[in-house]
CSV table of C-alpha atoms and ligand atoms in Angstrom, one decimal:
chain,number,residue,atom,x,y,z
A,19,MET,CA,1.3,-21.6,-45.9
A,20,ALA,CA,4.1,-24.0,-45.1
A,21,VAL,CA,3.8,-27.7,-45.7
A,22,ASP,CA,4.8,-29.6,-42.5
A,23,LEU,CA,6.3,-33.1,-42.9
A,24,LEU,CA,5.9,-36.2,-40.7
A,25,LEU,CA,8.6,-38.8,-41.4
A,26,GLY,CA,9.7,-42.1,-40.0
A,27,LEU,CA,13.3,-42.0,-39.0
A,28,GLN,CA,14.1,-45.7,-38.7
A,29,TRP,CA,13.1,-48.8,-40.8
A,30,GLY,CA,9.4,-47.9,-40.8
A,31,ASP,CA,6.6,-48.9,-38.4
A,32,GLU,CA,7.4,-46.0,-36.1
A,33,GLY,CA,3.8,-45.2,-35.5
A,34,LYS,CA,3.2,-42.5,-38.1
A,35,GLY,CA,-0.5,-43.4,-38.5
A,36,LYS,CA,-1.2,-42.8,-34.9
A,37,ILE,CA,0.6,-39.4,-34.8
A,38,VAL,CA,-0.9,-38.1,-38.0
A,39,ASP,CA,-4.3,-39.0,-36.5
A,40,VAL,CA,-3.4,-37.1,-33.3
A,41,LEU,CA,-2.1,-34.1,-35.3
A,42,THR,CA,-4.9,-33.9,-37.9
A,43,GLN,CA,-7.0,-31.7,-35.7
A,44,GLY,CA,-4.6,-28.9,-36.6
A,45,TYR,CA,-4.4,-29.6,-40.4
A,46,ASP,CA,-6.8,-29.0,-43.3
A,47,VAL,CA,-5.0,-31.2,-45.8
A,48,ILE,CA,-3.2,-34.5,-45.2
A,49,ALA,CA,-1.1,-35.8,-48.1
A,50,ARG,CA,0.7,-39.1,-48.8
A,51,PHE,CA,3.7,-38.5,-51.1
A,52,GLN,CA,5.4,-41.9,-51.7
A,53,GLY,CA,5.2,-45.6,-51.2
A,54,GLY,CA,2.0,-47.6,-51.7
A,55,PRO,CA,0.2,-50.5,-50.1
A,56,ASN,CA,3.5,-51.8,-48.6
A,57,ALA,CA,2.7,-49.3,-45.9
A,58,GLY,CA,0.4,-50.1,-43.0
A,59,HIS,CA,-0.6,-47.2,-40.8
A,60,THR,CA,-2.4,-48.3,-37.7
A,61,LEU,CA,-4.8,-45.9,-36.0
A,62,GLU,CA,-6.6,-46.7,-32.7
A,63,PHE,CA,-9.4,-44.7,-31.2
A,64,ASP,CA,-12.7,-45.3,-29.4
A,65,GLY,CA,-11.8,-49.0,-29.0
A,66,ILE,CA,-11.4,-49.4,-32.7
A,67,LYS,CA,-8.2,-50.5,-34.5
A,68,HIS,CA,-7.9,-49.5,-38.1
A,69,VAL,CA,-5.1,-50.1,-40.6
A,70,LEU,CA,-4.6,-47.9,-43.7
A,71,HIS,CA,-2.4,-48.8,-46.6
A,72,THR,CA,-2.7,-46.1,-49.3
A,73,ILE,CA,-5.3,-43.7,-47.8
A,74,PRO,CA,-3.9,-40.9,-45.8
A,75,SER,CA,-4.3,-41.1,-42.0
A,76,GLY,CA,-6.4,-37.9,-41.9
A,77,ILE,CA,-9.4,-39.8,-43.3
A,78,PHE,CA,-11.2,-40.1,-39.9
A,79,HIS,CA,-11.2,-36.3,-39.4
A,80,LYS,CA,-14.2,-35.2,-41.4
A,81,ASN,CA,-12.9,-31.7,-42.0
A,82,ALA,CA,-9.6,-32.8,-43.5
A,83,GLN,CA,-9.0,-33.2,-47.2
A,84,ASN,CA,-6.8,-36.3,-48.0
A,85,VAL,CA,-4.5,-36.4,-51.0
A,86,VAL,CA,-2.8,-39.4,-52.5
A,87,GLY,CA,0.1,-37.6,-54.3
A,88,ASN,CA,1.8,-38.3,-57.6
A,89,GLY,CA,4.7,-40.0,-55.8
A,90,VAL,CA,2.5,-42.8,-54.5
A,91,VAL,CA,1.9,-46.1,-56.3
A,92,ILE,CA,-1.7,-47.3,-56.2
A,93,ASP,CA,-3.0,-50.8,-56.4
A,94,PRO,CA,-6.7,-50.4,-57.2
A,95,VAL,CA,-7.5,-53.9,-55.8
A,96,VAL,CA,-6.0,-53.1,-52.3
A,97,PHE,CA,-7.5,-49.6,-52.6
A,98,GLN,CA,-11.0,-50.9,-53.1
A,99,LYS,CA,-10.7,-53.2,-50.1
A,100,GLU,CA,-9.5,-50.2,-48.0
A,101,ILE,CA,-12.5,-48.2,-49.2
A,102,GLU,CA,-14.8,-51.1,-48.3
A,103,LYS,CA,-13.4,-51.3,-44.8
A,104,LEU,CA,-14.2,-47.7,-44.3
A,105,ALA,CA,-17.9,-48.3,-45.0
A,106,PRO,CA,-18.9,-48.5,-41.3
A,107,PHE,CA,-17.7,-45.0,-40.7
A,108,HIS,CA,-20.1,-43.5,-43.3
A,109,LEU,CA,-17.6,-41.1,-44.8
A,110,ASP,CA,-18.3,-39.3,-48.1
A,111,LEU,CA,-15.0,-40.1,-49.7
A,112,THR,CA,-15.8,-38.2,-52.9
A,113,LYS,CA,-15.5,-35.0,-50.8
A,114,ILE,CA,-12.5,-35.9,-48.7
A,115,LEU,CA,-10.2,-38.1,-50.7
A,116,PHE,CA,-8.4,-36.9,-53.8
A,117,ILE,CA,-6.1,-38.9,-56.1
A,118,SER,CA,-3.3,-37.5,-58.2
A,119,ARG,CA,-3.6,-38.3,-61.9
A,120,LYS,CA,0.2,-38.7,-62.0
A,121,ALA,CA,0.3,-41.5,-59.4
A,122,HIS,CA,1.3,-44.7,-61.0
A,123,LEU,CA,-0.8,-47.9,-61.0
A,124,ILE,CA,0.3,-51.2,-59.6
A,125,LEU,CA,-0.9,-53.9,-62.1
A,126,PRO,CA,-1.5,-57.5,-61.0
A,127,THR,CA,1.5,-58.4,-63.1
A,128,HIS,CA,3.7,-56.0,-61.1
A,129,ARG,CA,2.8,-58.1,-58.0
A,130,LEU,CA,3.7,-61.2,-59.9
A,131,LEU,CA,7.0,-59.7,-61.0
A,132,ASP,CA,7.8,-58.8,-57.4
A,133,ALA,CA,7.2,-62.4,-56.4
A,134,ALA,CA,9.3,-63.7,-59.3
A,135,SER,CA,12.2,-61.3,-58.6
A,136,GLU,CA,12.3,-62.2,-54.9
A,137,ALA,CA,12.0,-65.9,-55.6
A,138,ALA,CA,14.9,-65.7,-58.1
A,139,LYS,CA,17.1,-63.9,-55.5
A,140,GLY,CA,17.0,-66.8,-53.1
A,141,LYS,CA,18.9,-66.0,-49.9
A,142,ALA,CA,19.7,-62.5,-51.1
A,143,LYS,CA,16.0,-61.6,-51.2
A,144,ILE,CA,15.0,-58.1,-50.0
A,145,GLY,CA,12.1,-59.4,-47.9
A,146,SER,CA,9.7,-57.3,-50.0
A,147,THR,CA,6.1,-57.0,-48.9
A,148,LEU,CA,5.4,-58.4,-52.4
A,149,LYS,CA,2.9,-55.7,-53.2
A,150,GLY,CA,4.5,-54.9,-56.5
A,151,ILE,CA,6.2,-51.7,-55.3
A,152,GLY,CA,9.6,-52.2,-56.9
A,153,PRO,CA,8.4,-53.3,-60.4
A,154,THR,CA,5.9,-50.4,-60.5
A,155,TYR,CA,8.6,-47.8,-59.7
A,156,MET,CA,10.9,-49.5,-62.2
A,157,ASP,CA,8.2,-48.9,-64.9
A,158,LYS,CA,7.8,-45.3,-63.7
A,159,THR,CA,11.5,-44.5,-64.0
A,160,GLY,CA,11.8,-46.6,-67.1
A,161,ARG,CA,9.0,-44.5,-68.6
A,162,ASN,CA,6.7,-47.4,-69.3
A,163,GLY,CA,4.2,-47.0,-66.4
A,164,MET,CA,0.5,-46.6,-66.3
A,165,ARG,CA,-0.9,-43.6,-64.4
A,166,VAL,CA,-4.2,-42.9,-62.8
A,167,GLY,CA,-4.8,-40.2,-65.4
A,168,ASP,CA,-4.6,-42.8,-68.1
A,169,LEU,CA,-7.9,-44.2,-66.8
A,170,GLU,CA,-9.7,-41.1,-68.1
A,171,PHE,CA,-8.9,-42.0,-71.7
A,172,ASP,CA,-10.8,-44.6,-73.7
A,173,ASN,CA,-7.7,-46.5,-74.7
A,174,TRP,CA,-6.5,-47.3,-71.2
A,175,LYS,CA,-7.2,-51.1,-71.6
A,176,GLU,CA,-4.9,-51.2,-74.6
A,177,LYS,CA,-2.1,-49.6,-72.6
A,178,TYR,CA,-2.8,-52.0,-69.8
A,179,ARG,CA,-2.6,-55.0,-72.2
A,180,ALA,CA,0.7,-53.9,-73.7
A,181,LEU,CA,2.3,-53.5,-70.3
A,182,ALA,CA,0.8,-56.7,-68.9
A,183,GLU,CA,2.1,-58.7,-71.9
A,184,LYS,CA,5.6,-57.2,-71.4
A,185,HIS,CA,5.4,-58.2,-67.8
A,186,GLN,CA,4.5,-61.8,-68.6
A,187,ALA,CA,7.5,-62.1,-70.9
A,188,MET,CA,9.7,-60.8,-68.0
A,189,ILE,CA,8.2,-63.3,-65.5
A,190,GLY,CA,9.3,-66.0,-67.9
A,191,PHE,CA,12.8,-64.6,-67.8
A,192,TYR,CA,13.0,-65.2,-64.0
A,193,ASN,CA,12.5,-68.9,-64.6
A,194,VAL,CA,10.7,-69.6,-61.3
A,195,GLU,CA,7.6,-71.5,-60.4
A,196,LEU,CA,4.6,-69.1,-59.9
A,197,GLU,CA,1.1,-70.3,-59.7
A,198,TYR,CA,-1.5,-67.7,-60.7
A,199,ASP,CA,-4.7,-67.3,-62.7
A,200,LEU,CA,-4.2,-64.1,-64.6
A,201,LYS,CA,-7.8,-63.9,-65.9
A,202,GLU,CA,-9.1,-63.9,-62.3
A,203,LEU,CA,-6.5,-61.3,-61.2
A,204,GLU,CA,-7.4,-59.1,-64.2
A,205,ASN,CA,-11.2,-59.3,-63.5
A,206,GLU,CA,-10.5,-58.2,-60.0
A,207,PHE,CA,-8.3,-55.4,-61.2
A,208,PHE,CA,-10.8,-54.1,-63.8
A,209,LYS,CA,-13.6,-54.1,-61.2
A,210,ALA,CA,-11.3,-52.2,-58.7
A,211,VAL,CA,-10.4,-49.7,-61.4
A,212,GLU,CA,-14.1,-48.8,-61.7
A,213,ALA,CA,-14.3,-48.2,-58.0
A,214,LEU,CA,-11.2,-46.0,-58.1
A,215,LYS,CA,-12.7,-43.9,-60.9
A,216,LYS,CA,-15.6,-42.9,-58.6
A,217,LEU,CA,-13.1,-40.8,-56.6
A,218,PRO,CA,-12.0,-37.3,-57.7
A,219,PHE,CA,-8.8,-37.3,-59.7
A,220,ILE,CA,-6.7,-34.2,-59.4
A,221,ASP,CA,-3.4,-32.6,-60.5
A,222,SER,CA,-1.9,-32.8,-57.1
A,223,GLU,CA,0.7,-30.1,-57.7
A,224,GLN,CA,-2.1,-27.6,-58.6
A,225,PHE,CA,-4.3,-28.8,-55.7
A,226,MET,CA,-1.4,-28.3,-53.3
A,227,HIS,CA,-0.6,-24.9,-54.7
A,228,GLU,CA,-4.2,-23.7,-54.4
A,229,ALA,CA,-4.3,-25.2,-50.8
A,230,GLN,CA,-1.2,-23.3,-49.9
A,231,LYS,CA,-2.4,-20.1,-51.5
A,232,SER,CA,-5.7,-20.2,-49.7
A,233,GLY,CA,-4.0,-20.6,-46.3
A,234,LYS,CA,-4.8,-24.2,-45.6
A,235,LYS,CA,-2.6,-26.0,-43.1
A,236,ILE,CA,-1.0,-29.0,-44.8
A,237,LEU,CA,0.7,-32.1,-43.4
A,238,ALA,CA,2.6,-34.5,-45.7
A,239,GLU,CA,2.6,-38.0,-44.3
A,240,GLY,CA,5.6,-40.2,-45.0
A,241,ALA,CA,5.5,-43.9,-45.4
A,242,GLN,CA,8.2,-46.5,-44.5
A,243,GLY,CA,11.3,-44.9,-42.8
A,244,SER,CA,14.4,-43.0,-43.7
A,245,LEU,CA,16.6,-46.1,-43.5
A,246,LEU,CA,14.5,-47.7,-46.3
A,247,ASP,CA,15.0,-44.7,-48.6
A,248,ILE,CA,16.1,-45.8,-52.1
A,249,ASP,CA,19.1,-43.4,-52.0
A,250,PHE,CA,20.0,-43.0,-48.3
A,251,GLY,CA,18.8,-46.3,-46.8
A,252,THR,CA,20.6,-49.6,-46.3
A,253,TYR,CA,20.7,-50.3,-50.1
A,254,PRO,CA,19.7,-52.8,-51.6
A,255,TYR,CA,17.6,-53.7,-48.6
A,256,VAL,CA,15.3,-50.7,-49.0
A,257,THR,CA,12.0,-49.7,-50.6
A,258,SER,CA,11.9,-48.1,-54.1
A,259,SER,CA,10.9,-44.5,-53.2
A,260,ASN,CA,12.4,-41.5,-51.5
A,261,THR,CA,11.0,-41.8,-48.0
A,262,THR,CA,13.0,-38.8,-46.8
A,263,ALA,CA,12.0,-35.1,-46.8
A,264,ALA,CA,12.9,-34.3,-50.4
A,265,GLY,CA,10.4,-37.0,-51.5
A,266,ALA,CA,7.6,-34.8,-50.3
A,267,CYS,CA,8.6,-32.1,-52.8
A,268,THR,CA,8.8,-34.5,-55.8
A,269,GLY,CA,5.9,-36.7,-54.6
A,270,LEU,CA,3.4,-33.8,-54.2
A,271,GLY,CA,4.8,-31.0,-56.4
A,272,VAL,CA,5.4,-28.6,-53.6
A,273,SER,CA,8.5,-26.4,-53.6
A,274,PRO,CA,11.4,-26.9,-51.2
A,275,LYS,CA,10.9,-23.3,-50.1
A,276,SER,CA,7.4,-24.2,-48.7
A,277,ILE,CA,8.5,-26.9,-46.3
A,278,GLY,CA,7.8,-25.9,-42.7
A,279,LYS,CA,8.2,-28.1,-39.7
A,280,VAL,CA,9.9,-31.5,-40.2
A,281,LEU,CA,8.5,-33.9,-37.5
A,282,GLY,CA,10.7,-36.9,-37.1
A,283,ILE,CA,9.2,-40.0,-35.5
A,284,PHE,CA,11.1,-42.8,-33.9
A,285,LYS,CA,10.5,-45.6,-31.5
A,286,ALA,CA,12.2,-45.7,-28.1
A,287,TYR,CA,13.9,-48.8,-29.5
A,288,THR,CA,14.3,-50.1,-33.1
A,289,THR,CA,12.5,-52.6,-35.3
A,290,ARG,CA,13.0,-53.8,-38.8
A,291,VAL,CA,10.9,-56.1,-40.9
A,292,GLY,CA,12.3,-57.9,-43.9
A,293,SER,CA,16.0,-58.6,-44.7
A,294,GLY,CA,19.0,-56.3,-44.3
A,295,PRO,CA,21.5,-55.2,-41.8
A,296,PHE,CA,20.4,-54.1,-38.3
A,297,PRO,CA,23.4,-53.5,-36.0
A,298,THR,CA,21.5,-53.3,-32.7
A,299,GLU,CA,19.3,-56.3,-33.3
A,300,LEU,CA,18.7,-58.5,-30.2
A,301,PHE,CA,18.5,-62.2,-30.4
A,302,ASP,CA,17.9,-62.7,-26.7
A,303,GLU,CA,15.0,-62.5,-24.2
A,304,ASP,CA,15.1,-58.6,-24.3
A,305,GLY,CA,14.4,-58.6,-28.1
A,306,ALA,CA,11.6,-61.2,-27.6
A,307,THR,CA,10.1,-59.0,-24.9
A,308,MET,CA,10.1,-55.9,-27.1
A,309,GLY,CA,8.4,-57.9,-29.8
A,310,ARG,CA,5.8,-59.4,-27.5
A,311,VAL,CA,5.0,-56.2,-25.4
A,312,GLY,CA,5.2,-53.9,-28.5
A,313,ARG,CA,3.0,-56.2,-30.6
A,314,GLU,CA,5.7,-56.0,-33.2
A,315,PHE,CA,4.1,-57.7,-36.2
A,316,GLY,CA,3.9,-56.1,-39.7
A,317,ALA,CA,0.6,-54.2,-40.2
A,318,THR,CA,0.6,-55.2,-43.9
A,319,THR,CA,2.2,-58.7,-43.9
A,320,GLY,CA,1.8,-59.9,-40.3
A,321,ARG,CA,5.5,-60.9,-40.3
A,322,PRO,CA,7.2,-60.6,-36.9
A,323,ARG,CA,9.4,-57.6,-36.7
A,324,ARG,CA,13.1,-57.9,-35.7
A,325,CYS,CA,13.7,-55.8,-32.5
A,326,GLY,CA,16.8,-54.1,-30.9
A,327,TRP,CA,18.0,-51.2,-28.9
A,328,LEU,CA,17.9,-47.6,-30.2
A,329,ASP,CA,20.6,-46.7,-32.6
A,330,LEU,CA,21.7,-43.1,-32.3
A,331,VAL,CA,24.2,-43.3,-35.2
A,332,ALA,CA,21.4,-44.2,-37.5
A,333,LEU,CA,19.0,-41.7,-35.9
A,334,LYS,CA,21.4,-38.8,-36.2
A,335,TYR,CA,21.9,-39.6,-39.8
A,336,ALA,CA,18.2,-39.6,-40.5
A,337,ILE,CA,17.8,-36.3,-38.6
A,338,GLN,CA,20.5,-34.8,-40.8
A,339,VAL,CA,19.2,-36.0,-44.1
A,340,ASN,CA,15.7,-34.8,-43.3
A,341,GLY,CA,16.4,-31.6,-41.5
A,342,VAL,CA,14.2,-32.7,-38.6
A,343,THR,CA,13.0,-29.8,-36.4
A,344,GLU,CA,11.0,-31.8,-33.8
A,345,LEU,CA,11.2,-35.3,-32.6
A,346,ILE,CA,8.3,-37.6,-31.5
A,347,MET,CA,9.2,-40.7,-29.4
A,348,MET,CA,6.9,-43.6,-29.7
A,349,LYS,CA,6.2,-46.7,-27.6
A,350,ALA,CA,8.1,-45.6,-24.5
A,351,ASP,CA,5.6,-47.8,-22.6
A,352,VAL,CA,7.1,-50.9,-24.2
A,353,LEU,CA,10.4,-50.3,-22.4
A,354,SER,CA,8.7,-50.5,-18.9
A,355,GLY,CA,10.1,-53.4,-16.9
A,356,PHE,CA,13.6,-53.6,-18.4
A,357,ASP,CA,16.3,-53.4,-15.6
A,358,THR,CA,18.7,-51.7,-18.1
A,359,ILE,CA,18.0,-49.8,-21.3
A,360,LYS,CA,20.8,-49.5,-23.8
A,361,VAL,CA,21.4,-47.0,-26.6
A,362,CYS,CA,24.0,-47.4,-29.3
A,363,HIS,CA,26.1,-44.2,-29.4
A,364,ALA,CA,28.9,-45.3,-31.8
A,365,TYR,CA,29.9,-48.2,-34.1
A,366,GLN,CA,33.2,-50.1,-34.1
A,367,TYR,CA,33.7,-50.1,-37.9
A,368,ARG,CA,36.6,-52.1,-39.3
A,369,GLY,CA,38.7,-51.5,-36.1
A,370,THR,CA,37.8,-47.8,-35.6
A,371,GLU,CA,35.1,-46.1,-33.5
A,372,ILE,CA,32.8,-44.0,-35.7
A,373,THR,CA,29.7,-41.9,-35.1
A,374,HIS,CA,28.7,-41.3,-38.7
A,375,PHE,CA,26.6,-43.7,-40.8
A,376,PRO,CA,29.0,-45.7,-43.0
A,377,TYR,CA,28.5,-46.6,-46.7
A,378,THR,CA,27.6,-50.2,-45.7
A,379,LEU,CA,26.2,-51.7,-42.5
A,380,GLU,CA,27.2,-55.2,-43.4
A,381,ASP,CA,26.8,-57.2,-40.2
A,382,ASP,CA,30.5,-58.2,-39.9
A,383,ALA,CA,31.8,-54.6,-40.5
A,384,VAL,CA,29.8,-52.9,-37.7
A,385,THR,CA,29.7,-53.6,-33.9
A,386,PRO,CA,27.4,-51.3,-31.8
A,387,MET,CA,28.9,-49.6,-28.7
A,388,TYR,CA,26.3,-48.9,-26.0
A,389,THR,CA,25.6,-46.5,-23.2
A,390,SER,CA,23.4,-48.0,-20.5
A,391,PHE,CA,20.5,-46.5,-18.5
A,392,LYS,CA,18.6,-47.6,-15.5
A,393,GLY,CA,15.1,-48.8,-16.5
A,394,TRP,CA,11.8,-48.2,-14.8
A,395,ASN,CA,9.0,-50.4,-13.7
A,396,GLN,CA,5.9,-48.2,-13.8
A,397,ASP,CA,3.1,-48.8,-16.3
A,398,LEU,CA,3.0,-45.6,-18.4
A,399,THR,CA,-0.1,-46.3,-20.4
A,400,GLY,CA,-2.4,-44.3,-18.1
A,401,MET,CA,-0.1,-41.3,-17.8
A,402,THR,CA,-1.2,-38.0,-19.3
A,403,GLN,CA,1.4,-35.5,-18.6
A,404,GLU,CA,5.2,-35.1,-18.5
A,405,GLY,CA,5.2,-34.8,-14.7
A,406,ASP,CA,3.7,-38.3,-14.4
A,407,LEU,CA,6.6,-39.9,-16.2
A,408,PRO,CA,9.3,-41.8,-14.1
A,409,GLN,CA,12.6,-40.0,-13.6
A,410,GLU,CA,14.5,-42.8,-15.4
A,411,LEU,CA,12.5,-42.3,-18.5
A,412,LEU,CA,13.0,-38.5,-18.3
A,413,ALA,CA,16.7,-39.1,-17.9
A,414,TYR,CA,16.6,-41.2,-21.1
A,415,VAL,CA,14.6,-38.5,-23.0
A,416,HIS,CA,17.0,-35.7,-21.8
A,417,TYR,CA,20.0,-37.7,-22.9
A,418,LEU,CA,18.5,-38.3,-26.4
A,419,GLU,CA,17.7,-34.6,-26.8
A,420,LYS,CA,21.2,-33.6,-25.9
A,421,GLU,CA,22.8,-36.1,-28.2
A,422,LEU,CA,20.4,-35.5,-31.1
A,423,GLU,CA,20.2,-31.7,-30.7
A,424,VAL,CA,16.5,-31.7,-31.5
A,425,PRO,CA,13.7,-31.3,-29.0
A,426,ILE,CA,11.4,-34.3,-28.3
A,427,THR,CA,8.0,-32.7,-28.3
A,428,MET,CA,5.8,-35.7,-27.8
A,429,VAL,CA,6.1,-39.1,-26.0
A,430,SER,CA,3.7,-41.8,-26.9
A,431,VAL,CA,2.7,-44.2,-24.1
A,432,GLY,CA,0.2,-46.5,-25.8
A,433,PRO,CA,-1.5,-47.1,-29.1
A,434,ASP,CA,-4.6,-45.0,-28.5
A,435,ARG,CA,-4.9,-41.4,-29.7
A,436,THR,CA,-5.3,-40.3,-26.1
A,437,GLN,CA,-2.1,-42.0,-24.9
A,438,THR,CA,0.1,-39.2,-26.1
A,439,ILE,CA,2.0,-36.8,-23.8
A,440,VAL,CA,2.7,-33.4,-25.3
A,441,ARG,CA,5.8,-31.9,-23.6
A,442,GLY,CA,6.0,-28.3,-22.5
B,505,IMP,P1,8.9,-53.3,-50.6
B,505,IMP,O1,8.8,-51.9,-50.5
B,505,IMP,O2,7.6,-54.0,-50.4
B,505,IMP,O3,9.5,-53.8,-51.9
B,505,IMP,O4,9.8,-53.9,-49.4
B,505,IMP,C1,11.2,-53.5,-49.4
B,505,IMP,C2,11.7,-53.5,-47.9
B,505,IMP,O5,11.1,-52.5,-47.2
B,505,IMP,C3,11.4,-54.8,-47.2
B,505,IMP,O6,12.4,-55.0,-46.2
B,505,IMP,C4,10.1,-54.5,-46.4
B,505,IMP,O7,9.9,-55.2,-45.3
B,505,IMP,C5,10.3,-53.0,-46.1
B,505,IMP,N1,9.1,-52.3,-46.0
B,505,IMP,C6,8.3,-51.8,-47.0
B,505,IMP,N2,7.3,-51.1,-46.5
B,505,IMP,C7,7.4,-51.1,-45.2
B,505,IMP,C8,6.7,-50.5,-44.1
B,505,IMP,O8,5.6,-49.8,-44.3
B,505,IMP,N3,7.1,-50.7,-42.9
B,505,IMP,C9,8.3,-51.4,-42.6
B,505,IMP,N4,9.0,-52.0,-43.6
B,505,IMP,C10,8.6,-51.8,-44.9
């Protein structure tokens, strides 16, 4: 069986949690393949709003198996809190949540290193979520990391100690003021490790192989977005993993040959949280309206998201890098009430009009060029089928499909599971 992918095509926060939740009915296995608790996947159903950070978004569908793959980095402390928040749902997690032994662990000192590194950068800071993501992936690629599988060996605390001591020396190197009580952080960590150990540890590449062989339908759920990819994003203002399609192969151990549909998800406008270039960012009332109506605050950090018009240059690039086969447009309802809706179709880049994504998006090098569309006023949130949608929105959708050369198969008109229009 093929492995389908669901990927964010912008700077994250496209609404992947909601769509995985909508799609899970059709899948037997939902797998996370990269990132960690920097992600915040929001699900809304039956009047409940729930945010997941490391746990895959299939967790509320009792028949689905959820896999945290080898490409993910896990903070046992955040993970334990996530598990506790699931208590009211009475799920037997030992039967539906599987953790790769090869996933790397975020230590308390990784978080401290993240904070020290950002503080030392001053104005050039990345705007990291400070969850320890960068330092943990640095230890992974530097071949110093601690993995979930290490916890099955008696000497894991010795490994932990050696790594934590190295980190403390590194924190000293940054020469910044950090207040922390390491003993307290460690006690919390050790307790959380015991909670993590109650879940089944797996070799995710074997698990995925067996799942495929036995005909299970598998969905790999991306975190963050393509423009935050460590290789193809707006470096250095990116996260530390491959958020694009290829990351699913390395982050789960599935072969490129087995990738099926690539579902690309984007908002009808654009948002970004943290630092870094954002050509279509709005600093006016329109941007403020998008933020207010779209409730654009980070699900993990609560930071307000920067808002702007849709950027087709960036979106085409993401579609190309990922090989997207279907598009899903989110938050169309947030654009209701705008007289004019704009889409960036090209950049003025150092005096020339370009439609490809350039090496750098430094703010002074790129000026967006816009096509304008008439807006609509209707409230979309109660609409259930394509025929209900205003003509102006359909004109917008048709224009995007023509430009992007990929069908838009779903349009989301509100945060709830049920507010999703599947197009014929
Ligand atoms: P880090 O991955 O926490 O180090 O953050 C690096 C950059 O990616 C920062 O600009 C973050 O705001 C951004 N980022 C990380 N995770 C997410 C996410 O899930 N949604 C949106 N932005 C994210």
